[in-house]
């Protein structure tokens, strides 16, 4: 495969530093936020266990069998700089900078510097990439090492290909999809490609035509026909699973994790629906549709002279990775999270940017409009459901819970609190950043009508309730009236409706003493009758002492 000579090489250390400083500046307001959702539920406890005990298998939470590389990286950062959210998020930003550098170098290698600059800016501003850049999850780190593995692959560096993909699978097990997809393309796709290219050459020779620039460029990647490098990452992954089995008795995580993410997902209709959702995440989610529409319209235009495309075999190699993620993530994963597609989305972006540059004179202006659309999606929630972690809605969630749990700890320090996960972890683990001391928690599954009625029968076991929205709910969601879709969401994807605060208070037999709202989200504290009665009795006995404190019991916040 040929490449365009690059007159602007940009030193790698300089680029990495610039990417990190830009990410750090943009994320500065977010770096001290407490830990969020899956961070709090698994990754931070697992990394903290590694820090304190040296064990690769977590003991303060059930093991999910994820490889330990990111947790080890965080434990190292905490060992050197201290256990704080600022250190955690800065450490993750270093990985995000490495990912952007990988996107830049990969796009520069398969296309040119103009495409690399535009692709890197689009990737950095795409909401899912932006928010994941400072969150302690595995997917962006796996994507970073995957990009470097792809770069080594297209350059034909076999040892580097094996090394980068091996690091990727020790970051997250699903990273094995990329080398296996490339291997499939090598064994099947390139054989048909070679036959087609040979036929085209014979036809050109018969008509006396010379080889065009596109044909010269459409050679298979130099890393092809090298199954050993692409199969090698299976070895460290197998060794990790063997070690995990030796320590826990399970290969693929605890039984509930395996049931939720594998056994419960292998249903034909669910796979079909999830595949459609994966295609949506690749081509349309959070204003990606702007890129897709612009690229489709550009395909109706003739290529501009002297602007070469990415070699078609390389595009098909990228496509093999993209499809592998779409198919595999449709079959496994209880939650259809967009972050699982992070290794694939920048590949789509690179191809789209290259196509726009090749066919449209004002391609930079179009890319600027798309980038503005990505930035808008960070702040403006769409008219459809989304995962809170995909936009700055996750910041709203954290701040809502910070405020409510600070109020709860100050007002009811000894109370038994009814709530659901992840607030149950937030209230019992002070190192997550929400409370200063553990509170006693009575946990329910969610805030559906059914769960709240069950809780109402157990009123003697809790004193107050912390209720909250467990998902983003748009004011007027698309397909709200499509009953079949609502049924599918409930059956296959765990969708449920949270009971609003006032109704929850009525079911539980208490009164709202605190509530706060953000767009599509809310949190509330409900005080039960026995606490009200106890306070009234105390006020009667000591009116001079408690009169002032009783005035705030009806606090309601709605900024």
XYZ file of C-alpha atoms in Angstrom:
559
model
C 0.000 0.000 0.000
C 1.420 3.384 -0.943
C 1.186 6.505 1.154
C 1.384 10.186 0.468
C 4.688 11.807 1.425
C 4.201 14.011 4.443
C 6.009 17.322 4.555
C 4.621 18.058 8.040
C 5.738 15.145 10.229
C 5.010 16.735 13.650
C 7.208 15.154 16.363
C 5.333 12.552 18.369
C 6.301 13.911 21.839
C 5.112 17.376 20.827
C 1.801 16.057 19.527
C 1.204 13.960 22.634
C 1.907 16.950 24.872
C -0.409 19.213 22.874
C -3.213 16.641 22.909
C -2.874 16.087 26.656
C -2.762 19.810 27.495
C -5.816 20.468 25.317
C -7.739 17.626 26.950
C -6.690 18.722 30.424
C -7.815 22.304 29.796
C -11.173 21.234 28.353
C -11.816 18.770 31.177
C -10.591 21.021 34.000
C -14.101 21.659 35.427
C -14.762 17.896 35.510
C -11.559 16.563 37.042
C -12.622 16.732 40.688
C -16.060 15.203 40.232
C -16.778 12.094 42.343
C -16.881 8.724 40.644
C -19.800 7.894 38.400
C -21.933 4.767 37.880
C -19.706 1.907 36.618
C -16.638 3.730 37.898
C -18.094 3.625 41.394
C -19.591 0.177 40.981
C -16.559 -1.725 39.725
C -13.475 -0.063 38.264
C -12.493 2.205 41.165
C -13.056 -0.496 43.840
C -11.128 -3.024 41.727
C -8.215 -0.619 41.215
C -8.251 0.346 44.900
C -8.093 -3.332 45.887
C -5.039 -3.682 43.661
C -3.474 -0.633 45.314
C -4.089 -1.784 48.879
C -3.631 -5.549 48.588
C -1.698 -6.092 45.379
C -4.389 -8.487 44.162
C -5.358 -8.521 40.494
C -8.697 -10.024 41.528
C -10.937 -7.525 43.363
C -12.323 -8.529 46.754
C -14.478 -5.519 47.650
C -16.671 -6.180 44.612
C -17.456 -9.273 42.542
C -14.950 -9.859 39.748
C -16.123 -9.243 36.183
C -13.005 -10.913 34.743
C -11.931 -7.751 32.921
C -8.160 -7.753 32.334
C -6.300 -5.635 34.890
C -4.165 -3.222 32.853
C -6.217 -0.040 33.390
C -6.743 -0.866 37.061
C -2.979 -1.376 37.420
C -2.352 1.981 35.709
C -4.695 3.733 38.139
C -3.174 1.963 41.148
C 0.281 3.123 40.005
C -0.936 6.708 39.633
C -2.507 6.624 43.109
C 0.647 5.102 44.595
C 2.712 8.007 43.270
C 0.309 10.951 43.512
C -2.442 9.923 45.935
C -5.944 8.496 45.784
C -8.099 11.367 44.505
C -10.506 11.863 41.588
C -8.122 14.488 40.162
C -5.304 11.938 39.905
C -7.666 9.316 38.480
C -9.064 11.561 35.770
C -5.664 12.993 34.857
C -4.308 9.464 34.455
C -7.205 8.626 32.129
C -6.589 11.824 30.127
C -3.055 10.600 29.432
C -4.574 7.496 27.840
C -7.045 9.661 25.903
C -4.123 11.722 24.558
C -2.459 8.486 23.440
C -5.712 7.525 21.684
C -5.891 10.843 19.827
C -2.250 10.491 18.841
C -3.046 7.021 17.512
C -5.974 8.390 15.479
C -3.736 11.143 14.093
C -0.882 8.827 13.102
C -3.249 6.225 11.641
C -5.116 8.796 9.522
C -1.840 10.407 8.487
C -0.473 7.026 7.388
C -3.488 5.858 5.382
C -4.434 9.301 4.027
C -2.551 12.565 4.723
C -1.970 15.205 7.356
C -5.053 17.253 6.428
C -7.286 14.226 6.984
C -5.377 13.393 10.186
C -5.899 16.850 11.687
C -9.609 16.926 10.856
C -10.187 13.336 12.019
C -8.439 13.980 15.324
C -10.470 17.127 16.017
C -13.735 15.330 15.171
C -12.816 12.363 17.352
C -11.820 14.568 20.292
C -15.064 16.542 20.166
C -17.398 13.615 19.565
C -19.414 13.498 22.820
C -18.828 9.844 23.684
C -15.066 10.149 23.227
C -14.967 13.461 25.091
C -16.814 12.246 28.177
C -15.010 8.908 28.303
C -11.641 10.676 28.141
C -11.635 11.370 31.889
C -13.836 8.531 33.143
C -12.207 5.419 34.620
C -13.608 2.921 32.139
C -11.782 0.446 29.907
C -13.163 1.115 26.438
C -11.259 4.239 25.476
C -7.993 2.691 26.649
C -8.714 -0.430 24.581
C -9.468 1.843 21.614
C -6.157 3.684 22.062
C -4.061 0.539 21.849
C -6.230 -0.770 19.001
C -5.441 2.332 16.916
C -1.731 1.791 17.435
C -2.153 -1.878 16.539
C -3.919 -0.893 13.314
C -1.124 1.554 12.498
C 1.489 -1.158 12.963
C -0.645 -3.496 10.840
C -0.952 -1.172 7.834
C 2.780 -0.454 8.068
C 3.609 -4.149 8.030
C 5.391 -4.162 11.422
C 4.526 -7.630 12.602
C 6.072 -7.602 16.069
C 4.571 -4.190 16.828
C 1.172 -5.404 15.587
C 1.273 -8.355 17.973
C 2.486 -6.167 20.850
C -0.099 -3.384 20.506
C -3.033 -5.749 20.097
C -1.788 -7.796 23.066
C -1.741 -4.667 25.233
C -5.241 -3.881 23.961
C -6.665 -7.258 25.017
C -5.072 -6.886 28.456
C -6.999 -3.616 28.691
C -10.350 -5.100 27.725
C -11.100 -8.574 26.419
C -13.303 -7.343 23.564
C -10.228 -5.752 21.938
C -9.521 -9.212 20.497
C -12.195 -8.385 17.920
C -9.867 -6.126 15.915
C -7.054 -8.626 15.191
C -9.552 -11.432 14.545
C -11.490 -9.207 12.132
C -8.283 -8.315 10.294
C -7.359 -11.992 10.132
C -10.750 -12.799 8.622
C -10.259 -10.050 6.047
C -6.807 -11.399 5.198
C -7.953 -14.988 4.789
C -11.131 -14.270 2.854
C -11.469 -10.701 1.668
C -8.043 -10.055 0.165
C -8.213 -13.229 -1.943
C -11.264 -11.903 -3.764
C -9.714 -8.436 -3.893
C -6.569 -9.767 -5.597
C -8.690 -11.575 -8.178
C -10.627 -8.397 -8.924
C -7.491 -6.276 -9.136
C -5.836 -8.762 -11.508
C -8.926 -8.738 -13.757
C -8.886 -4.934 -13.802
C -5.220 -4.904 -14.816
C -5.847 -7.361 -17.665
C -8.714 -5.193 -18.880
C -6.557 -2.051 -18.761
C -3.744 -3.816 -20.563
C -6.106 -5.053 -23.277
C -7.310 -1.494 -23.855
C -3.818 -0.029 -23.616
C -4.653 1.965 -20.486
C -2.042 2.803 -17.887
C -2.435 2.226 -14.190
C -4.292 5.057 -12.500
C -3.306 6.579 -9.196
C -6.204 4.874 -7.441
C -5.127 1.470 -8.734
C -1.573 2.101 -7.628
C -2.851 3.076 -4.226
C -5.263 0.143 -3.932
C -2.675 -2.390 -2.836
C -3.372 -4.530 0.212
C -1.841 -3.411 3.522
C 1.763 -4.425 4.017
C 0.815 -6.310 7.170
C -1.335 -8.837 5.331
C -0.754 -12.581 5.251
C 0.642 -12.539 8.744
C -1.740 -14.638 10.840
C 0.794 -15.181 13.631
C 0.878 -11.488 14.582
C -2.914 -11.310 14.604
C -3.370 -14.558 16.524
C -0.681 -13.798 19.121
C -2.954 -11.598 21.314
C -5.015 -14.699 22.073
C -2.115 -15.961 24.207
C -2.038 -13.195 26.859
C -5.829 -13.145 26.910
C -5.969 -16.910 27.495
C -3.325 -16.637 30.217
C -5.371 -13.969 31.981
C -8.537 -16.071 31.865
C -6.613 -19.104 33.131
C -5.288 -17.052 36.042
C -8.772 -15.695 36.756
C -10.212 -19.215 36.758
C -7.441 -20.391 39.088
C -8.237 -17.607 41.570
C -12.049 -17.493 41.345
C -13.293 -20.711 39.754
C -14.875 -18.724 36.888
C -13.439 -17.994 33.452
C -15.652 -15.085 32.423
C -16.556 -13.297 35.633
C -19.066 -14.001 38.352
C -22.202 -15.935 37.305
C -24.531 -12.923 37.482
C -22.187 -10.866 35.277
C -21.987 -13.682 32.739
C -25.745 -14.199 32.768
C -26.495 -10.506 32.263
C -23.901 -9.899 29.534
C -23.931 -13.193 27.609
C -26.601 -15.737 28.458
C -29.490 -13.253 28.550
C -28.457 -11.517 25.312
C -28.302 -14.474 22.921
C -31.852 -14.198 21.597
C -32.382 -13.717 17.839
C -34.781 -10.776 18.082
C -32.651 -9.024 20.671
C -29.518 -9.506 18.569
C -31.297 -8.006 15.556
C -32.535 -5.018 17.559
C -29.161 -4.503 19.219
C -27.407 -4.654 15.831
C -29.687 -1.875 14.598
C -28.794 0.141 17.690
C -25.080 -0.432 17.025
C -25.442 0.828 13.457
C -27.295 3.849 14.855
C -24.383 4.498 17.233
C -21.881 4.219 14.372
C -23.685 6.444 11.875
C -26.242 8.699 13.565
C -25.995 8.913 17.371
C -25.357 12.352 18.900
C -25.212 14.168 15.557
C -23.058 11.592 13.762
C -25.869 11.617 11.213
C -24.444 14.966 9.999
C -21.246 13.160 8.987
C -23.137 10.306 7.372
C -25.427 12.568 5.332
C -22.547 14.794 4.221
C -20.530 11.759 3.105
C -23.455 10.201 1.236
C -24.096 13.452 -0.624
C -20.387 13.799 -1.399
C -20.409 10.366 -3.047
C -22.604 11.805 -5.812
C -19.806 14.209 -6.773
C -16.827 13.427 -8.959
C -13.462 13.146 -7.185
C -11.274 16.249 -7.299
C -8.125 15.814 -9.373
C -4.966 14.823 -7.497
C -6.857 13.943 -4.319
C -6.366 10.259 -3.667
C -8.643 8.103 -1.559
C -7.629 5.812 1.230
C -6.614 2.547 -0.408
C -9.692 0.395 -0.797
C -8.105 -2.662 0.862
C -7.335 -0.469 3.856
C -10.906 0.816 3.910
C -12.165 -2.761 3.820
C -9.774 -3.695 6.619
C -11.260 -0.837 8.661
C -14.739 -2.006 7.676
C -13.972 -5.515 8.911
C -13.130 -4.090 12.362
C -16.215 -1.847 12.352
C -18.555 -4.705 11.438
C -16.900 -7.052 13.927
C -17.669 -4.612 16.730
C -21.216 -3.992 15.532
C -21.983 -7.714 15.320
C -20.194 -8.820 18.480
C -21.548 -5.979 20.603
C -25.040 -6.839 19.363
C -24.649 -10.365 20.709
C -23.015 -9.647 24.063
C -23.364 -6.866 26.608
C -26.494 -6.451 28.666
C -26.383 -2.674 28.254
C -26.036 -1.419 24.673
C -23.566 1.306 25.615
C -22.064 3.559 22.962
C -18.627 3.476 24.626
C -18.270 -0.157 23.594
C -17.999 1.119 20.001
C -15.120 3.539 20.652
C -12.545 1.385 18.823
C -14.722 1.568 15.684
C -16.196 5.089 15.593
C -12.890 6.921 14.839
C -12.333 4.545 11.898
C -15.703 5.655 10.510
C -14.667 9.271 11.050
C -11.354 8.819 9.207
C -13.101 7.305 6.183
C -15.773 10.021 6.178
C -13.237 12.862 6.423
C -11.124 11.380 3.628
C -14.199 11.035 1.394
C -15.272 14.635 1.996
C -11.778 15.941 1.268
C -11.548 13.927 -1.928
C -14.858 15.098 -3.379
C -15.794 18.493 -1.892
C -13.813 21.725 -2.226
C -15.240 23.237 0.966
C -14.711 20.086 2.995
C -13.074 21.978 5.858
C -16.204 24.084 6.311
C -18.368 20.974 6.377
C -16.113 19.353 8.963
C -16.285 22.553 11.043
C -20.110 22.416 10.992
C -20.044 18.755 12.037
C -17.614 19.559 14.862
C -19.973 22.288 16.044
C -22.756 19.705 15.997
C -20.689 17.391 18.201
C -20.024 20.203 20.673
C -23.711 21.078 20.748
C -24.564 17.440 21.501
C -22.310 17.583 24.558
C -24.535 20.219 26.161
C -27.958 19.817 24.524
C -29.709 16.529 25.188
C -31.378 14.916 22.145
C -35.082 14.034 21.760
C -34.303 10.341 22.314
C -32.935 8.316 25.186
C -29.227 8.229 25.857
C -26.799 6.827 28.358
C -25.912 9.544 30.875
C -22.208 8.871 30.386
C -22.362 9.842 26.700
C -22.773 13.597 27.250
C -22.323 16.106 30.040
C -25.558 14.715 31.475
C -23.222 12.562 33.598
C -21.941 15.743 35.261
C -25.534 16.716 36.083
C -26.116 13.286 37.608
C -23.030 13.557 39.815
C -23.894 17.054 40.998
C -27.488 16.062 41.723
C -26.326 13.149 43.856
C -23.592 15.175 45.539
C -26.095 17.772 46.669
C -28.752 15.292 47.786
C -26.346 13.023 49.635
C -24.650 15.938 51.370
C -28.085 17.018 52.580
C -28.917 13.457 53.585
C -25.714 12.958 55.571
C -26.094 16.276 57.372
C -29.807 15.943 58.106
C -30.099 12.208 58.827
C -26.611 10.942 59.810
C -27.939 7.890 61.662
C -30.940 7.096 59.471
C -31.536 3.920 57.509
C -31.730 4.964 53.856
C -33.796 3.206 51.204
C -32.260 3.607 47.746
C -31.065 1.755 44.648
C -27.696 1.197 42.998
C -25.501 3.118 42.298
C -26.563 5.475 45.102
C -26.302 2.519 47.487
C -22.554 2.408 46.784
C -22.238 6.189 46.909
C -23.684 6.228 50.442
C -21.686 3.292 51.808
C -18.249 3.983 50.265
C -16.862 7.372 51.320
C -13.853 6.966 49.006
C -16.173 7.476 46.035
C -16.472 11.133 47.008
C -20.142 11.618 47.950
C -20.233 11.241 51.754
C -17.693 11.512 54.546
C -18.872 8.429 56.458
C -20.862 5.309 55.529
C -24.612 5.432 55.920
C -26.834 2.436 56.596
C -28.552 1.484 53.318
C -31.555 -0.672 52.485
C -31.304 -1.440 48.786
C -34.026 -2.042 46.213
C -33.585 -2.749 42.505
C -35.069 0.447 41.078
C -37.875 2.960 41.538
C -40.622 1.283 39.570
C -44.121 1.079 41.017
C -43.627 -2.609 41.828
C -40.392 -2.076 43.770
C -41.771 0.891 45.700
C -44.858 -1.057 46.771
C -42.607 -3.853 48.010
C -40.601 -1.266 49.953
C -43.759 0.290 51.399
C -44.542 -3.016 53.076
C -41.157 -2.828 54.826
C -41.422 0.703 56.164
C -40.149 -0.334 59.561
C -36.741 -1.154 58.072
C -35.849 2.329 56.766
C -36.305 5.922 57.856
C -35.726 7.976 54.723
C -35.588 7.235 51.002
C -33.208 8.622 48.385
C -35.000 8.293 45.053
C -33.636 9.422 41.704
C -34.007 9.062 37.961
C -31.960 6.091 36.810
C -31.838 7.231 33.182
C -32.220 10.305 31.041
C -35.840 10.838 30.037
C -36.445 13.345 27.202
C -39.540 15.535 27.596
C -41.117 14.190 24.401
C -39.266 11.008 23.449
C -39.367 9.620 19.934
C -41.425 6.449 19.502
C -43.157 7.058 22.838
C -46.460 5.917 21.343
C -44.996 2.880 19.583
C -46.128 0.173 21.985
C -44.139 -2.620 20.336
C -40.877 -0.724 20.729
C -41.670 0.059 24.355
C -42.332 -3.642 24.952
C -39.066 -4.643 23.263
C -37.105 -2.131 25.342
C -38.606 -3.519 28.523
C -38.134 -7.169 27.570
C -34.653 -7.046 26.067
C -32.899 -3.943 27.397
C -34.143 -3.546 30.963
C -36.129 -0.395 30.305
C -38.399 0.763 33.131
C -40.145 3.952 34.205
C -39.060 5.582 37.441
C -41.926 6.799 39.614
C -41.759 10.627 39.984
C -40.775 11.997 43.425
C -44.239 13.091 44.571
C -45.803 9.762 43.629
C -42.920 7.868 45.273
C -43.502 9.799 48.511
C -47.190 8.932 48.413
C -46.505 5.212 47.889
C -43.917 5.105 50.689
C -46.117 7.077 53.074
C -43.678 9.950 53.592
C -43.130 13.544 52.570
C -40.669 15.171 50.210
C -38.063 17.138 52.125
C -35.622 17.700 49.271
C -35.738 17.562 45.488
C -33.633 18.918 42.661
C -34.046 18.726 38.899
C -31.797 18.973 35.859
C -32.861 18.420 32.221
C -34.222 14.869 32.048
C -33.015 13.993 35.573
C -34.067 14.436 39.195
C -33.269 13.375 42.741
C -35.336 13.574 45.931
C -35.238 12.700 49.628
C -38.399 11.357 51.276
C -38.828 11.433 55.039
C -41.052 8.724 56.509
C -43.739 9.265 59.120
C -41.810 7.714 62.018
C -39.040 10.299 61.664
C -41.601 13.085 61.431
C -43.276 11.812 64.598
C -39.955 11.485 66.405
C -39.025 15.036 65.438
C -42.415 16.365 66.578
C -41.955 14.612 69.938
C -38.461 16.039 70.319
C -39.700 19.527 69.455
C -42.376 19.224 72.129
C -39.775 18.227 74.737
C -37.038 20.680 73.676
C -38.679 23.465 71.664
C -35.904 25.979 72.233
C -33.190 23.670 70.966
C -34.839 22.215 67.851
C -37.093 24.979 66.645
C -34.550 26.340 64.127
C -33.511 22.952 62.730
C -37.112 22.015 62.077
C -37.548 24.919 59.686
C -35.476 23.281 56.931
C -37.333 19.977 56.874
C -39.492 21.183 54.027
C -36.549 22.197 51.800
C -37.230 21.900 48.095
C -34.570 22.769 45.501
C -35.450 23.252 41.849
C -32.680 25.346 40.256
